[in-house]
Short mmCIF file of C-alpha atoms in Angstrom, two decimals:
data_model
loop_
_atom_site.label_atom_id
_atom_site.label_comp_id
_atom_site.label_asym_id
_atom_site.label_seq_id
_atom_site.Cartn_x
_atom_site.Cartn_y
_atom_site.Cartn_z
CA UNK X 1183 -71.79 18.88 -17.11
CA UNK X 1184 -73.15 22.36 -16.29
CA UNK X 1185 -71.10 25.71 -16.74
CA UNK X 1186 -72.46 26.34 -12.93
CA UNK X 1187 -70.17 22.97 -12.03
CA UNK X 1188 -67.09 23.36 -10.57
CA UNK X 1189 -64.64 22.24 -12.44
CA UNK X 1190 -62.85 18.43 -10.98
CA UNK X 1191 -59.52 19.12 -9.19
CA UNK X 1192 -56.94 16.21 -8.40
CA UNK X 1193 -56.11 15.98 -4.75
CA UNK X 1194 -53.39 17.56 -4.06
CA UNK X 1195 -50.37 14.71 -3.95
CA UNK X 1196 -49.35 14.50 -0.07
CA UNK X 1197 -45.41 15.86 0.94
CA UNK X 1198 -43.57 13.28 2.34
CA UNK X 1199 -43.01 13.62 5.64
CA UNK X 1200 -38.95 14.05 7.15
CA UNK X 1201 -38.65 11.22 9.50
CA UNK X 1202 -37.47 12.31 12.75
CA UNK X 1203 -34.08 10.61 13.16
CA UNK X 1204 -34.95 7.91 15.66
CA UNK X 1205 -33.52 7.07 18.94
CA UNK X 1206 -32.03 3.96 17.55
CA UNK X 1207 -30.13 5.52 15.02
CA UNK X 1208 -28.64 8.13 17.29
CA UNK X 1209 -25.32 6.63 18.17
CA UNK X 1210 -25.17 8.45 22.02
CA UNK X 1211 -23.30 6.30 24.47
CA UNK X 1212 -23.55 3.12 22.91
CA UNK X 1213 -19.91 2.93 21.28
CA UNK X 1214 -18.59 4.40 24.39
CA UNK X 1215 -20.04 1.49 26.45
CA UNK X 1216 -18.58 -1.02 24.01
CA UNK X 1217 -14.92 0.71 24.03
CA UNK X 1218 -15.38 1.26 27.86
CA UNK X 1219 -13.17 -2.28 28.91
CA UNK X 1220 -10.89 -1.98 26.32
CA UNK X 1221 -9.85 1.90 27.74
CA UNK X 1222 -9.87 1.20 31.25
CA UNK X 1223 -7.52 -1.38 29.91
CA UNK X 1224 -5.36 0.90 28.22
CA UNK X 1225 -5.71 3.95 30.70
CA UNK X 1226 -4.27 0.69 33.23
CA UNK X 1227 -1.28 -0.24 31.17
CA UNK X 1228 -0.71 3.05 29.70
CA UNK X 1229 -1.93 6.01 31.31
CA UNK X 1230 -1.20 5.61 34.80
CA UNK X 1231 2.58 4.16 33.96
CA UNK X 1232 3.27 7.03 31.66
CA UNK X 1233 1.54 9.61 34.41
CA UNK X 1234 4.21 7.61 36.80
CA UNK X 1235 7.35 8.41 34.46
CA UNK X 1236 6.41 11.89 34.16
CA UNK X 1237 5.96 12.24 37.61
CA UNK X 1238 9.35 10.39 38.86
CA UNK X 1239 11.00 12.82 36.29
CA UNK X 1240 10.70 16.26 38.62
CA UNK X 1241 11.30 14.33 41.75
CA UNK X 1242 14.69 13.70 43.18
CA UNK X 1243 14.44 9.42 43.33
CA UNK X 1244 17.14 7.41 44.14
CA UNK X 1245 17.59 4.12 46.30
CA UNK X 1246 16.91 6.02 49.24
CA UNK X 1247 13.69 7.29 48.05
CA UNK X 1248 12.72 4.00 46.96
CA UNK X 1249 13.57 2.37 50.64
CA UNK X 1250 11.52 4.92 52.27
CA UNK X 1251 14.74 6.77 54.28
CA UNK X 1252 14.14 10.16 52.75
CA UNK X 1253 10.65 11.51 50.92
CA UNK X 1254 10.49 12.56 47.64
CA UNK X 1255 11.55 16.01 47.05
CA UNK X 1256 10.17 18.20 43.75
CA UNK X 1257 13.05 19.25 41.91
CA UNK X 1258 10.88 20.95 38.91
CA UNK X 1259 13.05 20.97 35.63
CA UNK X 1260 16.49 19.93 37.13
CA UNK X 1261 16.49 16.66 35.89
CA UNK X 1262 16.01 17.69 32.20
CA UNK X 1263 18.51 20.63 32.90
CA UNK X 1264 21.19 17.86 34.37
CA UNK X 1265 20.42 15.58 31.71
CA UNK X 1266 20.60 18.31 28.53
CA UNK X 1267 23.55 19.36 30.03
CA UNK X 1268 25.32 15.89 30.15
CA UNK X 1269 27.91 15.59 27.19
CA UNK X 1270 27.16 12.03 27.04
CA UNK X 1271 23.44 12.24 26.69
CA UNK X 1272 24.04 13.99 23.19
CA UNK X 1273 26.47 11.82 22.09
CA UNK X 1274 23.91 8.61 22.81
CA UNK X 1275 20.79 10.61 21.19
CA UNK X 1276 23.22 11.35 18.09
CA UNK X 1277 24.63 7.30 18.26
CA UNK X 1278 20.93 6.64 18.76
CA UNK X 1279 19.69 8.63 15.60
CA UNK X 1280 22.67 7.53 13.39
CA UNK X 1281 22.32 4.09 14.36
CA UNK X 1282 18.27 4.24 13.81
CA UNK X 1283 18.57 5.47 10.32
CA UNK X 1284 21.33 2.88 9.70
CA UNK X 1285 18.86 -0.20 10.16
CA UNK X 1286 15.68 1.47 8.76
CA UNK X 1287 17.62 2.22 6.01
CA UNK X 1288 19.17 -1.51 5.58
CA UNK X 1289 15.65 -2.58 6.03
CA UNK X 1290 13.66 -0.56 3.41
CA UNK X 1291 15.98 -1.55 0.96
CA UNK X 1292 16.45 -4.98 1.58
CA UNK X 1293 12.96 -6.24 2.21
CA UNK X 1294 12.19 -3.73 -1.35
CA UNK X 1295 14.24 -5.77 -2.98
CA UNK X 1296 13.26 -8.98 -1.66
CA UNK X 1297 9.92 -8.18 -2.65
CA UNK X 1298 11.01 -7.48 -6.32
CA UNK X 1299 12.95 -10.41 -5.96
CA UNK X 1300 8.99 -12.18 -4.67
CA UNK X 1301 7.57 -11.56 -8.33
CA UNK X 1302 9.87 -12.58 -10.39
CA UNK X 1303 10.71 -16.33 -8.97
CA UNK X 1304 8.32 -19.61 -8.89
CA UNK X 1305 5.99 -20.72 -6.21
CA UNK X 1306 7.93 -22.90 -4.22
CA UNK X 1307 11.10 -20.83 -3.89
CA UNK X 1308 8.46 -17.95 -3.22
CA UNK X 1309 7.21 -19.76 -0.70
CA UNK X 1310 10.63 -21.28 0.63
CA UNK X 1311 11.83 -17.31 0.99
CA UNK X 1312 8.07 -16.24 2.67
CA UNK X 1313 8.34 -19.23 5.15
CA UNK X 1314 12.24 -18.37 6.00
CA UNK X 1315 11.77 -14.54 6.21
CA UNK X 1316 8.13 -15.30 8.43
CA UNK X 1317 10.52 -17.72 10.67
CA UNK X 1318 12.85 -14.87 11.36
CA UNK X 1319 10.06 -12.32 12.02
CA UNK X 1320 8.89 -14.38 14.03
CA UNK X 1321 11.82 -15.48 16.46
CA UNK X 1322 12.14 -13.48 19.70
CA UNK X 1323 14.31 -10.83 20.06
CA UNK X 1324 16.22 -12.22 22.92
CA UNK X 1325 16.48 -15.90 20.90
CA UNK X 1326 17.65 -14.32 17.98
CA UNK X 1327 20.16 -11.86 19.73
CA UNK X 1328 21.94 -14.94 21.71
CA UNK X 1329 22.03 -16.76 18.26
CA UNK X 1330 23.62 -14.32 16.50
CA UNK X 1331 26.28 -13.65 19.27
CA UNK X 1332 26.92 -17.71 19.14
CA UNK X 1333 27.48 -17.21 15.43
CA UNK X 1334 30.27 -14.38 15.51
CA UNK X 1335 31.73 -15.37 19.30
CA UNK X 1336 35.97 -15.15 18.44
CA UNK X 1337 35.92 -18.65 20.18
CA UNK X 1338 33.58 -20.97 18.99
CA UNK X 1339 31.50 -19.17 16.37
CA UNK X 1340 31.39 -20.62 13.14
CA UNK X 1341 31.32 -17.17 10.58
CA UNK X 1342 35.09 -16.51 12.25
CA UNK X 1343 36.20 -20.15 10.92
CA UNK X 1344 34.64 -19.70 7.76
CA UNK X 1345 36.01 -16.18 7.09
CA UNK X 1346 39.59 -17.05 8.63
CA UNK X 1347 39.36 -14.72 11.19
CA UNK X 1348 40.76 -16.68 13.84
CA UNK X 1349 39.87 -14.60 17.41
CA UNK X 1350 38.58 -11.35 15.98
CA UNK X 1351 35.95 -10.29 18.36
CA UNK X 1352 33.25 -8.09 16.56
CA UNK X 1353 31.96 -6.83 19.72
CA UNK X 1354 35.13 -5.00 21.28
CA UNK X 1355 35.04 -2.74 18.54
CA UNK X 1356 32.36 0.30 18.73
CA UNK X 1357 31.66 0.18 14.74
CA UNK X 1358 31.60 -3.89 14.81
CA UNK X 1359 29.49 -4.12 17.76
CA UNK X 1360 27.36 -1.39 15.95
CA UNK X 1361 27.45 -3.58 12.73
CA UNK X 1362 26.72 -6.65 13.85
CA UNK X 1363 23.60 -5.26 16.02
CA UNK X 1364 21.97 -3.77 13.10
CA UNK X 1365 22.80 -7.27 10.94
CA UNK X 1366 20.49 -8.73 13.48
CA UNK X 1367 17.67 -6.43 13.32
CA UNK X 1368 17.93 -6.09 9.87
CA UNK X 1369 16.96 -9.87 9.41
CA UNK X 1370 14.45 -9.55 12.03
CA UNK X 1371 12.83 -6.42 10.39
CA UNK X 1372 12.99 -7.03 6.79
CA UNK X 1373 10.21 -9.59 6.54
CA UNK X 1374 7.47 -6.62 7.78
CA UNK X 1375 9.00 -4.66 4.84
CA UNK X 1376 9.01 -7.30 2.49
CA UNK X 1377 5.49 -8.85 2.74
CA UNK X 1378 3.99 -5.41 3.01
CA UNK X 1379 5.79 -4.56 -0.45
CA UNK X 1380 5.32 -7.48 -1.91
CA UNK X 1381 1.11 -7.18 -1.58
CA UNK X 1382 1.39 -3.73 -2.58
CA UNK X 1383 3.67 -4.91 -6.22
CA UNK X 1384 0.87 -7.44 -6.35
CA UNK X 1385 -2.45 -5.05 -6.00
CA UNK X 1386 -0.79 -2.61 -9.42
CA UNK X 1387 -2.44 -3.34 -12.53
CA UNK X 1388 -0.28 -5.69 -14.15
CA UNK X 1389 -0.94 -3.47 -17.83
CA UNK X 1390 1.19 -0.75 -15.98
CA UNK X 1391 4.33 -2.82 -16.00
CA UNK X 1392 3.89 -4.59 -19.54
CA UNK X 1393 3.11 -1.05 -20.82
CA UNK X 1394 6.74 0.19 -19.41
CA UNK X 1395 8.79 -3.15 -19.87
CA UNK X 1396 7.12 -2.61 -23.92
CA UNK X 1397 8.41 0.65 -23.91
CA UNK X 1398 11.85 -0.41 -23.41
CA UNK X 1399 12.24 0.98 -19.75
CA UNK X 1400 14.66 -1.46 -18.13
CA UNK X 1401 13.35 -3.26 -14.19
CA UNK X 1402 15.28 -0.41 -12.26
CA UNK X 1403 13.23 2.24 -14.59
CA UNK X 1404 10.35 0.48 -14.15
CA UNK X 1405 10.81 0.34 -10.33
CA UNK X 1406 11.87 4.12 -9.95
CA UNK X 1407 9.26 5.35 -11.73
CA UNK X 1408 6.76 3.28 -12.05
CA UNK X 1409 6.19 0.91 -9.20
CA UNK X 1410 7.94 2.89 -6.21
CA UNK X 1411 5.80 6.39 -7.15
CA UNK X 1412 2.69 3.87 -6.83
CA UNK X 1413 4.13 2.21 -3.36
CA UNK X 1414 4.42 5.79 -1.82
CA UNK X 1415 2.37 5.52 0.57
CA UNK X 1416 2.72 2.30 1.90
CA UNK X 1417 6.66 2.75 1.72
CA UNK X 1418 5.92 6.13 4.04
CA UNK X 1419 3.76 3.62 6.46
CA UNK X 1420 6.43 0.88 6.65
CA UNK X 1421 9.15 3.47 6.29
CA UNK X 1422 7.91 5.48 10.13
CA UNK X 1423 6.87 2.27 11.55
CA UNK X 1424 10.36 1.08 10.96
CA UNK X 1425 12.05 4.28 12.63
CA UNK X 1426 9.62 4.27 16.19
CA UNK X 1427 10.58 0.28 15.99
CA UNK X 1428 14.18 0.83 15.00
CA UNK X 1429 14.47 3.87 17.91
CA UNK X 1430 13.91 2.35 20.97
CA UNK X 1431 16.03 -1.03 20.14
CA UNK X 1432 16.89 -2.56 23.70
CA UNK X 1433 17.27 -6.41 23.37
CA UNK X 1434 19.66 -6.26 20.75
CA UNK X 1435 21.99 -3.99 22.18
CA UNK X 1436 21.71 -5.01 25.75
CA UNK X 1437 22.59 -8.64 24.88
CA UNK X 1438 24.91 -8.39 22.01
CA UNK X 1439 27.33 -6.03 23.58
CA UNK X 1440 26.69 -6.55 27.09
CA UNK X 1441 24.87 -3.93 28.12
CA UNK X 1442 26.22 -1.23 26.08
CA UNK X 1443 29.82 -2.30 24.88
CA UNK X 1444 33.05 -1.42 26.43
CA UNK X 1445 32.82 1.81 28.50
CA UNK X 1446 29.43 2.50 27.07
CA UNK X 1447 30.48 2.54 23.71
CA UNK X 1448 27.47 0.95 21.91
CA UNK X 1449 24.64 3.12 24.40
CA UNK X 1450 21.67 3.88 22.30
CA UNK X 1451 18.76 5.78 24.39
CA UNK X 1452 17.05 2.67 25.70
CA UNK X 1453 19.64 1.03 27.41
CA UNK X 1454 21.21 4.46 28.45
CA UNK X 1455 17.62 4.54 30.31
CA UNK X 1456 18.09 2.03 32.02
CA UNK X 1457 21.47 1.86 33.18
CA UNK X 1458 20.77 5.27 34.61
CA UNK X 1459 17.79 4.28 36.36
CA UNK X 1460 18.65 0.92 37.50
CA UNK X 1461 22.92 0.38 37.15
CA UNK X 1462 22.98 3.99 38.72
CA UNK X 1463 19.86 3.89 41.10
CA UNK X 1464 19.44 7.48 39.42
CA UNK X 1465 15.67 6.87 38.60
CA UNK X 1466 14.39 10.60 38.29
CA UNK X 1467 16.93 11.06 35.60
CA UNK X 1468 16.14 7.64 33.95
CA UNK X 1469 12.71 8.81 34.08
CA UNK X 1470 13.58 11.81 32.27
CA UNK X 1471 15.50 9.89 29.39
CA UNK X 1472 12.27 7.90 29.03
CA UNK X 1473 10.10 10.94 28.43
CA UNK X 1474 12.40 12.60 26.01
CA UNK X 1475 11.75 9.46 23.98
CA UNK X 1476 8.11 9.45 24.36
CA UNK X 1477 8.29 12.73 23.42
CA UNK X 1478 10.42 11.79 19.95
CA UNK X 1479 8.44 9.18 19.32
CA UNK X 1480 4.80 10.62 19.91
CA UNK X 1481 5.95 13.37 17.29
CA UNK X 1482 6.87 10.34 14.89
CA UNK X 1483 3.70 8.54 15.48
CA UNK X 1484 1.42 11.41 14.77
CA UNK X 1485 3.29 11.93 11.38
CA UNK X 1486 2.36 8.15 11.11
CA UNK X 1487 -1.14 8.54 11.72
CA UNK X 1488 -1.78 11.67 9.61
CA UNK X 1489 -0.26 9.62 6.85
CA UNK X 1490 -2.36 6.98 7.48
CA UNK X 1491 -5.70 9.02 7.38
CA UNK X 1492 -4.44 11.08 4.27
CA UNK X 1493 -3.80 7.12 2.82
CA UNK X 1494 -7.46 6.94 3.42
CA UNK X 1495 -8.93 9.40 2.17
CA UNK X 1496 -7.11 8.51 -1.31
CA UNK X 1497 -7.97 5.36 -0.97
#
């Protein structure tokens, strides 16, 4: 090779090119299109009825508005104003609240410690107590309301025999009535509470608990601060989903006491709707009652779904 050659150069090595991104993978409309039934679904069932409530709320609607003898007539914010300045109104949102708490707290800890109770028996009571608690769950609220009244009726009920009660009825009293209500949705309610748990006790390392129990912590120890700090967050899911169920409770009370006890003594927010609406004809102002509780619980349910995305993103 000459010194007048020109010396031998490698090709330069090509860039890769950026790939446009693709019309395929652009999402667009396509997810839209997919979700489009299932929303005009929901706007159906949901929207329009919830656009309806609101509506009826600043109207003045009674019977006669309903008949068609006298038009609708916008009345703004009187209904709330009426309504916030009933007496009784607070005293069923504070019943309501009190009441609420009651069961979700009856709930959390019974279906917590059923769960406990889950791990440390064989399989075939396990199974026995998942098949009885899943029966329960699964029972209608109506069913099991009239069941429960049949067991505690002063006449012919058989927990009054048993007990020696003779003709005690537990529904003329407000704190009875109250009682025995939240009895049945606590064993309606604890099986959610109890199988969530339960998978939760199951998916911790099992080297956790041997490490504690070998450490001499004793099972409530162990449980307060070991396996409950580790539950938190699905005991915060099951804990709000049991308050928005536990809120609105209608069945139970309507049936069990009647329709809300003696002189309205047992009136939680539901069926205080509704005998305002339909008992009274008053349906602007039962209207009203129904969007204060949408209200409540939409604020509850977006706590529930931030916890539920912050769940995710620790998962």
């Amino acid at each position: 090779m000459t010194a007048n050659s020109t010396a031998y150069k490698a090709p330069p090595t090509p860039r890769p090119r950026r790939r446009s991104a693709s019309p395929a993978r652009r999402p667009g409309w396509t997810p839209w299109l997919y979700l489009l039934p299932a929303l005009v679904l929901l706007g159906g069932l949901l929207v329009y009825p919830i656009y309806q409530l609101g509506l009826i709320s600043f109207l003045e609607y009674t019977q006669a508005q309903v008949s068609g003898g006298e038009p609708a007539t916008f009345q703004g914010f009187g209904n709330y104003t009426a309504l916030f300045g009933d007496g009784q109104f607070w005293q069923v949102l504070l019943a309501t609240v009190v009441f609420a708490a009651a069961c979700v707290l009856a709930t959390l800890l019974t279906g917590c410690a059923l769960a406990v109770l889950l791990t440390r028996i064989r399989a075939v009571p396990r199974l026995a107590l998942m098949l009885a608690a899943l029966g329960a769950w699964a029972t209608p609220a109506i069913t099991g309301s009239t069941v429960w009244v049949f067991l505690f009726d002063a006449d012919f009920g058989p927990v009054n025999r048993v007990l020696g009660l003779g003709d005690h009825s537990w529904t003329y009293g407000r704190y009875s009535a109250f009682a025995l209500v939240l009895l049945e949705v606590l064993w309606c309610s604890f099986p959610f509470v109890m199988v969530t748990v339960y998978a939760g006790i199951r998916a911790i390392p099992t080297e956790v608990l041997e490490a504690a129990a070998l450490d001499g912590a004793s099972q409530w120890r162990i449980w307060r601060s070991v396996t409950a700090p580790m539950l938190r967050p699905i005991l915060t899911v099951v804990t709000i989903q049991s308050v928005i169920w536990d809120f609105k409770v209608f069945t139970q009370i309507y049936v069990m006491t009647n329709g809300g006890g003696i002189a309205g003594q047992n009136l939680v927010l539901n069926v205080y709707a509704y005998q305002k609406a339909f008992a009274s004809s008053q349906y602007s102002l039962g209207s009203a009652i129904g969007v204060v509780m949408l209200l409540i619980l939409l604020a509850v349910t977006l706590v529930y779904l931030r916890l539920v995305r912050r769940q995710g993103e620790e998962l």
